[in-house]
mmCIF file of the N, C-alpha and C atoms, coordinates in Angstrom:
data_MODEL
# 
_entry.id   MODEL 
# 
loop_
_atom_site.group_PDB 
_atom_site.id 
_atom_site.type_symbol 
_atom_site.label_atom_id 
_atom_site.label_alt_id 
_atom_site.label_comp_id 
_atom_site.label_asym_id 
_atom_site.label_entity_id 
_atom_site.label_seq_id 
_atom_site.pdbx_PDB_ins_code 
_atom_site.Cartn_x 
_atom_site.Cartn_y 
_atom_site.Cartn_z 
_atom_site.occupancy 
_atom_site.B_iso_or_equiv 
_atom_site.pdbx_formal_charge 
_atom_site.auth_seq_id 
_atom_site.auth_comp_id 
_atom_site.auth_asym_id 
_atom_site.auth_atom_id 
_atom_site.pdbx_PDB_model_num 
ATOM 1   N N  . MET A 1 1  ? -8.765  1.295   10.946 1.00 0.00 ? 1  MET A N  1 
ATOM 2   C CA . MET A 1 1  ? -8.128  0.200   10.068 1.00 0.00 ? 1  MET A CA 1 
ATOM 3   C C  . MET A 1 1  ? -6.715  0.721   9.700  1.00 0.00 ? 1  MET A C  1 
ATOM 4   N N  . ARG A 1 2  ? -5.700  -0.117  9.444  1.00 0.00 ? 2  ARG A N  1 
ATOM 5   C CA . ARG A 1 2  ? -4.271  0.219   9.255  1.00 0.00 ? 2  ARG A CA 1 
ATOM 6   C C  . ARG A 1 2  ? -3.945  -0.494  7.944  1.00 0.00 ? 2  ARG A C  1 
ATOM 7   N N  . ILE A 1 3  ? -2.884  0.304   7.156  1.00 0.00 ? 3  ILE A N  1 
ATOM 8   C CA . ILE A 1 3  ? -2.291  -0.174  5.991  1.00 0.00 ? 3  ILE A CA 1 
ATOM 9   C C  . ILE A 1 3  ? -0.893  -0.521  6.151  1.00 0.00 ? 3  ILE A C  1 
ATOM 10  N N  . THR A 1 4  ? -0.588  -1.713  5.843  1.00 0.00 ? 4  THR A N  1 
ATOM 11  C CA . THR A 1 4  ? 1.046   -2.117  5.666  1.00 0.00 ? 4  THR A CA 1 
ATOM 12  C C  . THR A 1 4  ? 1.367   -2.828  4.460  1.00 0.00 ? 4  THR A C  1 
ATOM 13  N N  . VAL A 1 5  ? 2.680   -2.755  4.187  1.00 0.00 ? 5  VAL A N  1 
ATOM 14  C CA . VAL A 1 5  ? 3.226   -3.285  2.862  1.00 0.00 ? 5  VAL A CA 1 
ATOM 15  C C  . VAL A 1 5  ? 4.224   -4.240  3.314  1.00 0.00 ? 5  VAL A C  1 
ATOM 16  N N  . ASP A 1 6  ? 3.934   -5.556  2.950  1.00 0.00 ? 6  ASP A N  1 
ATOM 17  C CA . ASP A 1 6  ? 4.990   -6.745  3.454  1.00 0.00 ? 6  ASP A CA 1 
ATOM 18  C C  . ASP A 1 6  ? 6.092   -6.607  2.387  1.00 0.00 ? 6  ASP A C  1 
ATOM 19  N N  . ARG A 1 7  ? 7.190   -6.145  2.943  1.00 0.00 ? 7  ARG A N  1 
ATOM 20  C CA . ARG A 1 7  ? 8.552   -6.088  2.040  1.00 0.00 ? 7  ARG A CA 1 
ATOM 21  C C  . ARG A 1 7  ? 8.983   -7.507  1.617  1.00 0.00 ? 7  ARG A C  1 
ATOM 22  N N  . GLY A 1 8  ? 8.492   -8.510  2.435  1.00 0.00 ? 8  GLY A N  1 
ATOM 23  C CA . GLY A 1 8  ? 9.024   -10.007 1.972  1.00 0.00 ? 8  GLY A CA 1 
ATOM 24  C C  . GLY A 1 8  ? 8.028   -10.399 0.613  1.00 0.00 ? 8  GLY A C  1 
ATOM 25  N N  . LEU A 1 9  ? 6.895   -9.792  0.482  1.00 0.00 ? 9  LEU A N  1 
ATOM 26  C CA . LEU A 1 9  ? 6.103   -10.053 -0.742 1.00 0.00 ? 9  LEU A CA 1 
ATOM 27  C C  . LEU A 1 9  ? 6.069   -9.054  -1.893 1.00 0.00 ? 9  LEU A C  1 
ATOM 28  N N  . CYS A 1 10 ? 6.775   -7.859  -1.424 1.00 0.00 ? 10 CYS A N  1 
ATOM 29  C CA . CYS A 1 10 ? 6.479   -6.852  -2.493 1.00 0.00 ? 10 CYS A CA 1 
ATOM 30  C C  . CYS A 1 10 ? 7.813   -7.053  -3.438 1.00 0.00 ? 10 CYS A C  1 
ATOM 31  N N  . TYR A 1 11 ? 7.365   -6.920  -4.818 1.00 0.00 ? 11 TYR A N  1 
ATOM 32  C CA . TYR A 1 11 ? 8.602   -7.029  -5.795 1.00 0.00 ? 11 TYR A CA 1 
ATOM 33  C C  . TYR A 1 11 ? 8.973   -5.860  -6.580 1.00 0.00 ? 11 TYR A C  1 
ATOM 34  N N  . GLY A 1 12 ? 8.236   -4.761  -6.174 1.00 0.00 ? 12 GLY A N  1 
ATOM 35  C CA . GLY A 1 12 ? 8.663   -3.512  -6.496 1.00 0.00 ? 12 GLY A CA 1 
ATOM 36  C C  . GLY A 1 12 ? 7.993   -2.971  -7.905 1.00 0.00 ? 12 GLY A C  1 
ATOM 37  N N  . SER A 1 13 ? 6.702   -3.440  -8.215 1.00 0.00 ? 13 SER A N  1 
ATOM 38  C CA . SER A 1 13 ? 5.978   -2.943  -9.283 1.00 0.00 ? 13 SER A CA 1 
ATOM 39  C C  . SER A 1 13 ? 5.623   -1.480  -9.351 1.00 0.00 ? 13 SER A C  1 
ATOM 40  N N  . ALA A 1 14 ? 5.634   -0.956  -8.093 1.00 0.00 ? 14 ALA A N  1 
ATOM 41  C CA . ALA A 1 14 ? 5.251   0.536   -7.770 1.00 0.00 ? 14 ALA A CA 1 
ATOM 42  C C  . ALA A 1 14 ? 3.883   0.853   -8.207 1.00 0.00 ? 14 ALA A C  1 
ATOM 43  N N  . GLU A 1 15 ? 3.174   -0.150  -8.294 1.00 0.00 ? 15 GLU A N  1 
ATOM 44  C CA . GLU A 1 15 ? 1.622   0.077   -8.677 1.00 0.00 ? 15 GLU A CA 1 
ATOM 45  C C  . GLU A 1 15 ? 0.893   0.810   -7.685 1.00 0.00 ? 15 GLU A C  1 
ATOM 46  N N  . CYS A 1 16 ? 1.314   0.523   -6.378 1.00 0.00 ? 16 CYS A N  1 
ATOM 47  C CA . CYS A 1 16 ? 0.637   1.212   -5.092 1.00 0.00 ? 16 CYS A CA 1 
ATOM 48  C C  . CYS A 1 16 ? 0.747   2.798   -5.338 1.00 0.00 ? 16 CYS A C  1 
ATOM 49  N N  . ALA A 1 17 ? 2.205   3.266   -5.439 1.00 0.00 ? 17 ALA A N  1 
ATOM 50  C CA . ALA A 1 17 ? 2.677   4.412   -5.672 1.00 0.00 ? 17 ALA A CA 1 
ATOM 51  C C  . ALA A 1 17 ? 2.075   5.142   -6.804 1.00 0.00 ? 17 ALA A C  1 
ATOM 52  N N  . TYR A 1 18 ? 1.716   4.518   -7.732 1.00 0.00 ? 18 TYR A N  1 
ATOM 53  C CA . TYR A 1 18 ? 1.226   5.025   -9.085 1.00 0.00 ? 18 TYR A CA 1 
ATOM 54  C C  . TYR A 1 18 ? -0.486  5.346   -8.655 1.00 0.00 ? 18 TYR A C  1 
ATOM 55  N N  . ARG A 1 19 ? -0.987  4.520   -8.063 1.00 0.00 ? 19 ARG A N  1 
ATOM 56  C CA . ARG A 1 19 ? -2.505  4.646   -8.006 1.00 0.00 ? 19 ARG A CA 1 
ATOM 57  C C  . ARG A 1 19 ? -2.989  5.514   -6.675 1.00 0.00 ? 19 ARG A C  1 
ATOM 58  N N  . ALA A 1 20 ? -2.086  5.550   -5.628 1.00 0.00 ? 20 ALA A N  1 
ATOM 59  C CA . ALA A 1 20 ? -2.315  6.293   -4.470 1.00 0.00 ? 20 ALA A CA 1 
ATOM 60  C C  . ALA A 1 20 ? -1.041  6.990   -3.823 1.00 0.00 ? 20 ALA A C  1 
ATOM 61  N N  . PRO A 1 21 ? -0.421  7.809   -4.654 1.00 0.00 ? 21 PRO A N  1 
ATOM 62  C CA . PRO A 1 21 ? 0.775   8.546   -4.352 1.00 0.00 ? 21 PRO A CA 1 
ATOM 63  C C  . PRO A 1 21 ? 0.837   9.478   -3.187 1.00 0.00 ? 21 PRO A C  1 
ATOM 64  N N  . ALA A 1 22 ? -0.410  9.788   -2.656 1.00 0.00 ? 22 ALA A N  1 
ATOM 65  C CA . ALA A 1 22 ? -0.356  10.489  -1.438 1.00 0.00 ? 22 ALA A CA 1 
ATOM 66  C C  . ALA A 1 22 ? -0.242  9.723   -0.108 1.00 0.00 ? 22 ALA A C  1 
ATOM 67  N N  . VAL A 1 23 ? -0.387  8.241   -0.322 1.00 0.00 ? 23 VAL A N  1 
ATOM 68  C CA . VAL A 1 23 ? -0.232  7.195   0.684  1.00 0.00 ? 23 VAL A CA 1 
ATOM 69  C C  . VAL A 1 23 ? 0.942   6.424   0.663  1.00 0.00 ? 23 VAL A C  1 
ATOM 70  N N  . PHE A 1 24 ? 1.203   5.898   -0.715 1.00 0.00 ? 24 PHE A N  1 
ATOM 71  C CA . PHE A 1 24 ? 2.333   5.102   -0.785 1.00 0.00 ? 24 PHE A CA 1 
ATOM 72  C C  . PHE A 1 24 ? 3.493   5.792   -1.631 1.00 0.00 ? 24 PHE A C  1 
ATOM 73  N N  . ALA A 1 25 ? 4.510   5.460   -1.269 1.00 0.00 ? 25 ALA A N  1 
ATOM 74  C CA . ALA A 1 25 ? 5.910   5.639   -1.858 1.00 0.00 ? 25 ALA A CA 1 
ATOM 75  C C  . ALA A 1 25 ? 6.722   4.575   -2.457 1.00 0.00 ? 25 ALA A C  1 
ATOM 76  N N  . PHE A 1 26 ? 7.473   4.740   -3.467 1.00 0.00 ? 26 PHE A N  1 
ATOM 77  C CA . PHE A 1 26 ? 8.552   3.757   -3.878 1.00 0.00 ? 26 PHE A CA 1 
ATOM 78  C C  . PHE A 1 26 ? 9.847   4.249   -3.505 1.00 0.00 ? 26 PHE A C  1 
ATOM 79  N N  . GLU A 1 27 ? 10.376  3.319   -2.384 1.00 0.00 ? 27 GLU A N  1 
ATOM 80  C CA . GLU A 1 27 ? 11.842  3.567   -1.962 1.00 0.00 ? 27 GLU A CA 1 
ATOM 81  C C  . GLU A 1 27 ? 12.522  2.486   -1.913 1.00 0.00 ? 27 GLU A C  1 
ATOM 82  N N  . ASP A 1 28 ? 13.907  2.443   -2.242 1.00 0.00 ? 28 ASP A N  1 
ATOM 83  C CA . ASP A 1 28 ? 14.644  1.341   -2.172 1.00 0.00 ? 28 ASP A CA 1 
ATOM 84  C C  . ASP A 1 28 ? 14.319  -0.032  -2.890 1.00 0.00 ? 28 ASP A C  1 
ATOM 85  N N  . GLY A 1 29 ? 13.469  0.296   -4.008 1.00 0.00 ? 29 GLY A N  1 
ATOM 86  C CA . GLY A 1 29 ? 12.795  -0.836  -4.857 1.00 0.00 ? 29 GLY A CA 1 
ATOM 87  C C  . GLY A 1 29 ? 11.773  -1.388  -4.145 1.00 0.00 ? 29 GLY A C  1 
ATOM 88  N N  . TYR A 1 30 ? 11.113  -0.880  -2.990 1.00 0.00 ? 30 TYR A N  1 
ATOM 89  C CA . TYR A 1 30 ? 9.919   -1.515  -2.728 1.00 0.00 ? 30 TYR A CA 1 
ATOM 90  C C  . TYR A 1 30 ? 8.770   -0.364  -2.453 1.00 0.00 ? 30 TYR A C  1 
ATOM 91  N N  . GLY A 1 31 ? 7.583   -0.652  -2.399 1.00 0.00 ? 31 GLY A N  1 
ATOM 92  C CA . GLY A 1 31 ? 6.452   0.178   -2.027 1.00 0.00 ? 31 GLY A CA 1 
ATOM 93  C C  . GLY A 1 31 ? 6.395   0.236   -0.422 1.00 0.00 ? 31 GLY A C  1 
ATOM 94  N N  . VAL A 1 32 ? 6.185   1.411   -0.071 1.00 0.00 ? 32 VAL A N  1 
ATOM 95  C CA . VAL A 1 32 ? 6.014   1.916   1.466  1.00 0.00 ? 32 VAL A CA 1 
ATOM 96  C C  . VAL A 1 32 ? 4.856   2.703   1.698  1.00 0.00 ? 32 VAL A C  1 
ATOM 97  N N  . VAL A 1 33 ? 4.259   2.663   2.899  1.00 0.00 ? 33 VAL A N  1 
ATOM 98  C CA . VAL A 1 33 ? 3.182   3.567   3.255  1.00 0.00 ? 33 VAL A CA 1 
ATOM 99  C C  . VAL A 1 33 ? 3.995   4.902   3.596  1.00 0.00 ? 33 VAL A C  1 
ATOM 100 N N  . ARG A 1 34 ? 3.569   6.057   3.272  1.00 0.00 ? 34 ARG A N  1 
ATOM 101 C CA . ARG A 1 34 ? 4.182   7.239   3.612  1.00 0.00 ? 34 ARG A CA 1 
ATOM 102 C C  . ARG A 1 34 ? 3.812   7.489   5.121  1.00 0.00 ? 34 ARG A C  1 
ATOM 103 N N  . ALA A 1 35 ? 4.669   8.271   5.657  1.00 0.00 ? 35 ALA A N  1 
ATOM 104 C CA . ALA A 1 35 ? 4.284   8.601   7.173  1.00 0.00 ? 35 ALA A CA 1 
ATOM 105 C C  . ALA A 1 35 ? 3.067   9.467   7.173  1.00 0.00 ? 35 ALA A C  1 
ATOM 106 N N  . GLY A 1 36 ? 2.118   8.921   8.065  1.00 0.00 ? 36 GLY A N  1 
ATOM 107 C CA . GLY A 1 36 ? 0.748   9.548   8.288  1.00 0.00 ? 36 GLY A CA 1 
ATOM 108 C C  . GLY A 1 36 ? -0.442  8.833   7.207  1.00 0.00 ? 36 GLY A C  1 
ATOM 109 N N  . GLY A 1 37 ? 0.134   7.923   6.439  1.00 0.00 ? 37 GLY A N  1 
ATOM 110 C CA . GLY A 1 37 ? -0.845  7.125   5.592  1.00 0.00 ? 37 GLY A CA 1 
ATOM 111 C C  . GLY A 1 37 ? -1.216  6.054   6.071  1.00 0.00 ? 37 GLY A C  1 
ATOM 112 N N  . GLU A 1 38 ? -0.849  5.608   7.179  1.00 0.00 ? 38 GLU A N  1 
ATOM 113 C CA . GLU A 1 38 ? -1.300  4.249   7.705  1.00 0.00 ? 38 GLU A CA 1 
ATOM 114 C C  . GLU A 1 38 ? -2.586  4.125   7.812  1.00 0.00 ? 38 GLU A C  1 
ATOM 115 N N  . GLU A 1 39 ? -3.248  5.151   8.185  1.00 0.00 ? 39 GLU A N  1 
ATOM 116 C CA . GLU A 1 39 ? -4.618  5.116   8.733  1.00 0.00 ? 39 GLU A CA 1 
ATOM 117 C C  . GLU A 1 39 ? -5.613  5.500   7.596  1.00 0.00 ? 39 GLU A C  1 
ATOM 118 N N  . SER A 1 40 ? -5.144  5.434   6.412  1.00 0.00 ? 40 SER A N  1 
ATOM 119 C CA . SER A 1 40 ? -6.057  5.870   5.137  1.00 0.00 ? 40 SER A CA 1 
ATOM 120 C C  . SER A 1 40 ? -6.757  4.986   4.307  1.00 0.00 ? 40 SER A C  1 
ATOM 121 N N  . ALA A 1 41 ? -7.008  3.828   5.162  1.00 0.00 ? 41 ALA A N  1 
ATOM 122 C CA . ALA A 1 41 ? -7.684  2.448   4.530  1.00 0.00 ? 41 ALA A CA 1 
ATOM 123 C C  . ALA A 1 41 ? -9.115  2.798   3.825  1.00 0.00 ? 41 ALA A C  1 
ATOM 124 N N  . ASP A 1 42 ? -9.761  3.797   4.293  1.00 0.00 ? 42 ASP A N  1 
ATOM 125 C CA . ASP A 1 42 ? -10.999 4.056   3.768  1.00 0.00 ? 42 ASP A CA 1 
ATOM 126 C C  . ASP A 1 42 ? -10.980 4.758   2.443  1.00 0.00 ? 42 ASP A C  1 
ATOM 127 N N  . ASP A 1 43 ? -9.790  5.435   2.037  1.00 0.00 ? 43 ASP A N  1 
ATOM 128 C CA . ASP A 1 43 ? -9.537  6.087   0.754  1.00 0.00 ? 43 ASP A CA 1 
ATOM 129 C C  . ASP A 1 43 ? -9.846  5.142   -0.546 1.00 0.00 ? 43 ASP A C  1 
ATOM 130 N N  . PRO A 1 44 ? -10.886 5.572   -1.401 1.00 0.00 ? 44 PRO A N  1 
ATOM 131 C CA . PRO A 1 44 ? -10.941 4.582   -2.465 1.00 0.00 ? 44 PRO A CA 1 
ATOM 132 C C  . PRO A 1 44 ? -9.794  4.468   -3.354 1.00 0.00 ? 44 PRO A C  1 
ATOM 133 N N  . LEU A 1 45 ? -8.821  5.136   -3.416 1.00 0.00 ? 45 LEU A N  1 
ATOM 134 C CA . LEU A 1 45 ? -7.641  5.073   -4.057 1.00 0.00 ? 45 LEU A CA 1 
ATOM 135 C C  . LEU A 1 45 ? -6.477  4.125   -3.499 1.00 0.00 ? 45 LEU A C  1 
ATOM 136 N N  . VAL A 1 46 ? -6.573  3.806   -2.099 1.00 0.00 ? 46 VAL A N  1 
ATOM 137 C CA . VAL A 1 46 ? -5.980  2.914   -1.490 1.00 0.00 ? 46 VAL A CA 1 
ATOM 138 C C  . VAL A 1 46 ? -6.607  1.533   -1.687 1.00 0.00 ? 46 VAL A C  1 
ATOM 139 N N  . ARG A 1 47 ? -7.921  1.503   -1.636 1.00 0.00 ? 47 ARG A N  1 
ATOM 140 C CA . ARG A 1 47 ? -8.613  0.387   -1.978 1.00 0.00 ? 47 ARG A CA 1 
ATOM 141 C C  . ARG A 1 47 ? -8.078  -0.303  -3.264 1.00 0.00 ? 47 ARG A C  1 
ATOM 142 N N  . GLU A 1 48 ? -8.049  0.617   -4.236 1.00 0.00 ? 48 GLU A N  1 
ATOM 143 C CA . GLU A 1 48 ? -7.748  0.314   -5.644 1.00 0.00 ? 48 GLU A CA 1 
ATOM 144 C C  . GLU A 1 48 ? -6.409  -0.130  -5.584 1.00 0.00 ? 48 GLU A C  1 
ATOM 145 N N  . ALA A 1 49 ? -5.514  0.442   -4.926 1.00 0.00 ? 49 ALA A N  1 
ATOM 146 C CA . ALA A 1 49 ? -4.122  -0.052  -4.928 1.00 0.00 ? 49 ALA A CA 1 
ATOM 147 C C  . ALA A 1 49 ? -3.899  -1.473  -4.334 1.00 0.00 ? 49 ALA A C  1 
ATOM 148 N N  . VAL A 1 50 ? -4.570  -1.696  -3.334 1.00 0.00 ? 50 VAL A N  1 
ATOM 149 C CA . VAL A 1 50 ? -4.793  -3.158  -2.682 1.00 0.00 ? 50 VAL A CA 1 
ATOM 150 C C  . VAL A 1 50 ? -5.045  -4.060  -3.749 1.00 0.00 ? 50 VAL A C  1 
ATOM 151 N N  . GLU A 1 51 ? -6.193  -3.730  -4.446 1.00 0.00 ? 51 GLU A N  1 
ATOM 152 C CA . GLU A 1 51 ? -6.860  -4.708  -5.352 1.00 0.00 ? 51 GLU A CA 1 
ATOM 153 C C  . GLU A 1 51 ? -5.782  -5.005  -6.607 1.00 0.00 ? 51 GLU A C  1 
ATOM 154 N N  . SER A 1 52 ? -4.939  -3.881  -6.759 1.00 0.00 ? 52 SER A N  1 
ATOM 155 C CA . SER A 1 52 ? -4.221  -3.893  -7.910 1.00 0.00 ? 52 SER A CA 1 
ATOM 156 C C  . SER A 1 52 ? -2.783  -4.310  -7.852 1.00 0.00 ? 52 SER A C  1 
ATOM 157 N N  . CYS A 1 53 ? -2.408  -4.477  -6.557 1.00 0.00 ? 53 CYS A N  1 
ATOM 158 C CA . CYS A 1 53 ? -0.993  -4.978  -6.246 1.00 0.00 ? 53 CYS A CA 1 
ATOM 159 C C  . CYS A 1 53 ? -0.712  -6.479  -6.689 1.00 0.00 ? 53 CYS A C  1 
ATOM 160 N N  . PRO A 1 54 ? 0.126   -6.635  -7.710 1.00 0.00 ? 54 PRO A N  1 
ATOM 161 C CA . PRO A 1 54 ? 0.437   -7.917  -8.331 1.00 0.00 ? 54 PRO A CA 1 
ATOM 162 C C  . PRO A 1 54 ? 1.027   -8.958  -7.471 1.00 0.00 ? 54 PRO A C  1 
ATOM 163 N N  . SER A 1 55 ? 1.718   -8.466  -6.466 1.00 0.00 ? 55 SER A N  1 
ATOM 164 C CA . SER A 1 55 ? 2.246   -9.298  -5.260 1.00 0.00 ? 55 SER A CA 1 
ATOM 165 C C  . SER A 1 55 ? 1.527   -9.694  -4.232 1.00 0.00 ? 55 SER A C  1 
ATOM 166 N N  . GLN A 1 56 ? 0.431   -8.772  -4.092 1.00 0.00 ? 56 GLN A N  1 
ATOM 167 C CA . GLN A 1 56 ? -0.507  -8.998  -2.889 1.00 0.00 ? 56 GLN A CA 1 
ATOM 168 C C  . GLN A 1 56 ? 0.064   -8.587  -1.753 1.00 0.00 ? 56 GLN A C  1 
ATOM 169 N N  . ALA A 1 57 ? 0.901   -7.656  -1.564 1.00 0.00 ? 57 ALA A N  1 
ATOM 170 C CA . ALA A 1 57 ? 1.784   -7.337  -0.601 1.00 0.00 ? 57 ALA A CA 1 
ATOM 171 C C  . ALA A 1 57 ? 1.340   -6.251  0.341  1.00 0.00 ? 57 ALA A C  1 
ATOM 172 N N  . ILE A 1 58 ? -0.012  -5.600  -0.130 1.00 0.00 ? 58 ILE A N  1 
ATOM 173 C CA . ILE A 1 58 ? -0.593  -4.583  0.798  1.00 0.00 ? 58 ILE A CA 1 
ATOM 174 C C  . ILE A 1 58 ? -1.778  -5.235  1.497  1.00 0.00 ? 58 ILE A C  1 
ATOM 175 N N  . ARG A 1 59 ? -1.820  -4.890  2.860  1.00 0.00 ? 59 ARG A N  1 
ATOM 176 C CA . ARG A 1 59 ? -2.708  -5.360  3.800  1.00 0.00 ? 59 ARG A CA 1 
ATOM 177 C C  . ARG A 1 59 ? -3.390  -4.228  4.436  1.00 0.00 ? 59 ARG A C  1 
ATOM 178 N N  . ILE A 1 60 ? -4.556  -4.418  4.588  1.00 0.00 ? 60 ILE A N  1 
ATOM 179 C CA . ILE A 1 60 ? -5.497  -3.683  5.479  1.00 0.00 ? 60 ILE A CA 1 
ATOM 180 C C  . ILE A 1 60 ? -5.999  -4.389  6.786  1.00 0.00 ? 60 ILE A C  1 
ATOM 181 N N  . THR A 1 61 ? -5.561  -4.199  7.765  1.00 0.00 ? 61 THR A N  1 
ATOM 182 C CA . THR A 1 61 ? -5.948  -4.644  9.224  1.00 0.00 ? 61 THR A CA 1 
ATOM 183 C C  . THR A 1 61 ? -6.788  -3.842  9.786  1.00 0.00 ? 61 THR A C  1 
ATOM 184 N N  . GLU A 1 62 ? -7.583  -4.471  10.843 1.00 0.00 ? 62 GLU A N  1 
ATOM 185 C CA . GLU A 1 62 ? -8.496  -3.994  11.673 1.00 0.00 ? 62 GLU A CA 1 
ATOM 186 C C  . GLU A 1 62 ? -7.537  -3.391  12.911 1.00 0.00 ? 62 GLU A C  1 
ATOM 187 N N  . GLY A 1 63 ? -8.078  -2.266  13.480 1.00 0.00 ? 63 GLY A N  1 
ATOM 188 C CA . GLY A 1 63 ? -7.410  -1.639  14.696 1.00 0.00 ? 63 GLY A CA 1 
ATOM 189 C C  . GLY A 1 63 ? -6.226  -0.795  14.479 1.00 0.00 ? 63 GLY A C  1 
ATOM 190 N N  . PRO A 1 64 ? -5.958  -0.141  15.458 1.00 0.00 ? 64 PRO A N  1 
ATOM 191 C CA . PRO A 1 64 ? -4.732  0.825   15.285 1.00 0.00 ? 64 PRO A CA 1 
ATOM 192 C C  . PRO A 1 64 ? -3.374  -0.199  15.390 1.00 0.00 ? 64 PRO A C  1 
ATOM 193 N N  . GLY A 1 65 ? -2.366  0.646   14.688 1.00 0.00 ? 65 GLY A N  1 
ATOM 194 C CA . GLY A 1 65 ? -0.929  -0.080  14.781 1.00 0.00 ? 65 GLY A CA 1 
ATOM 195 C C  . GLY A 1 65 ? -0.875  -1.415  15.296 1.00 0.00 ? 65 GLY A C  1 
# 
């Protein structure tokens, strides 16, 4: 599974970076997936970040990149 943040939906609450700082960062006013974090979908903190994202900008998709 793969994690992505849709910058078109993200409005910069930084909730993801707060909940899973090893996977998400806050850059240029948006949440982003840190390099190497794209494949961390099974991490419970990532799941919590997805569920807590107020703009629903984080997606977990099947398959690689």
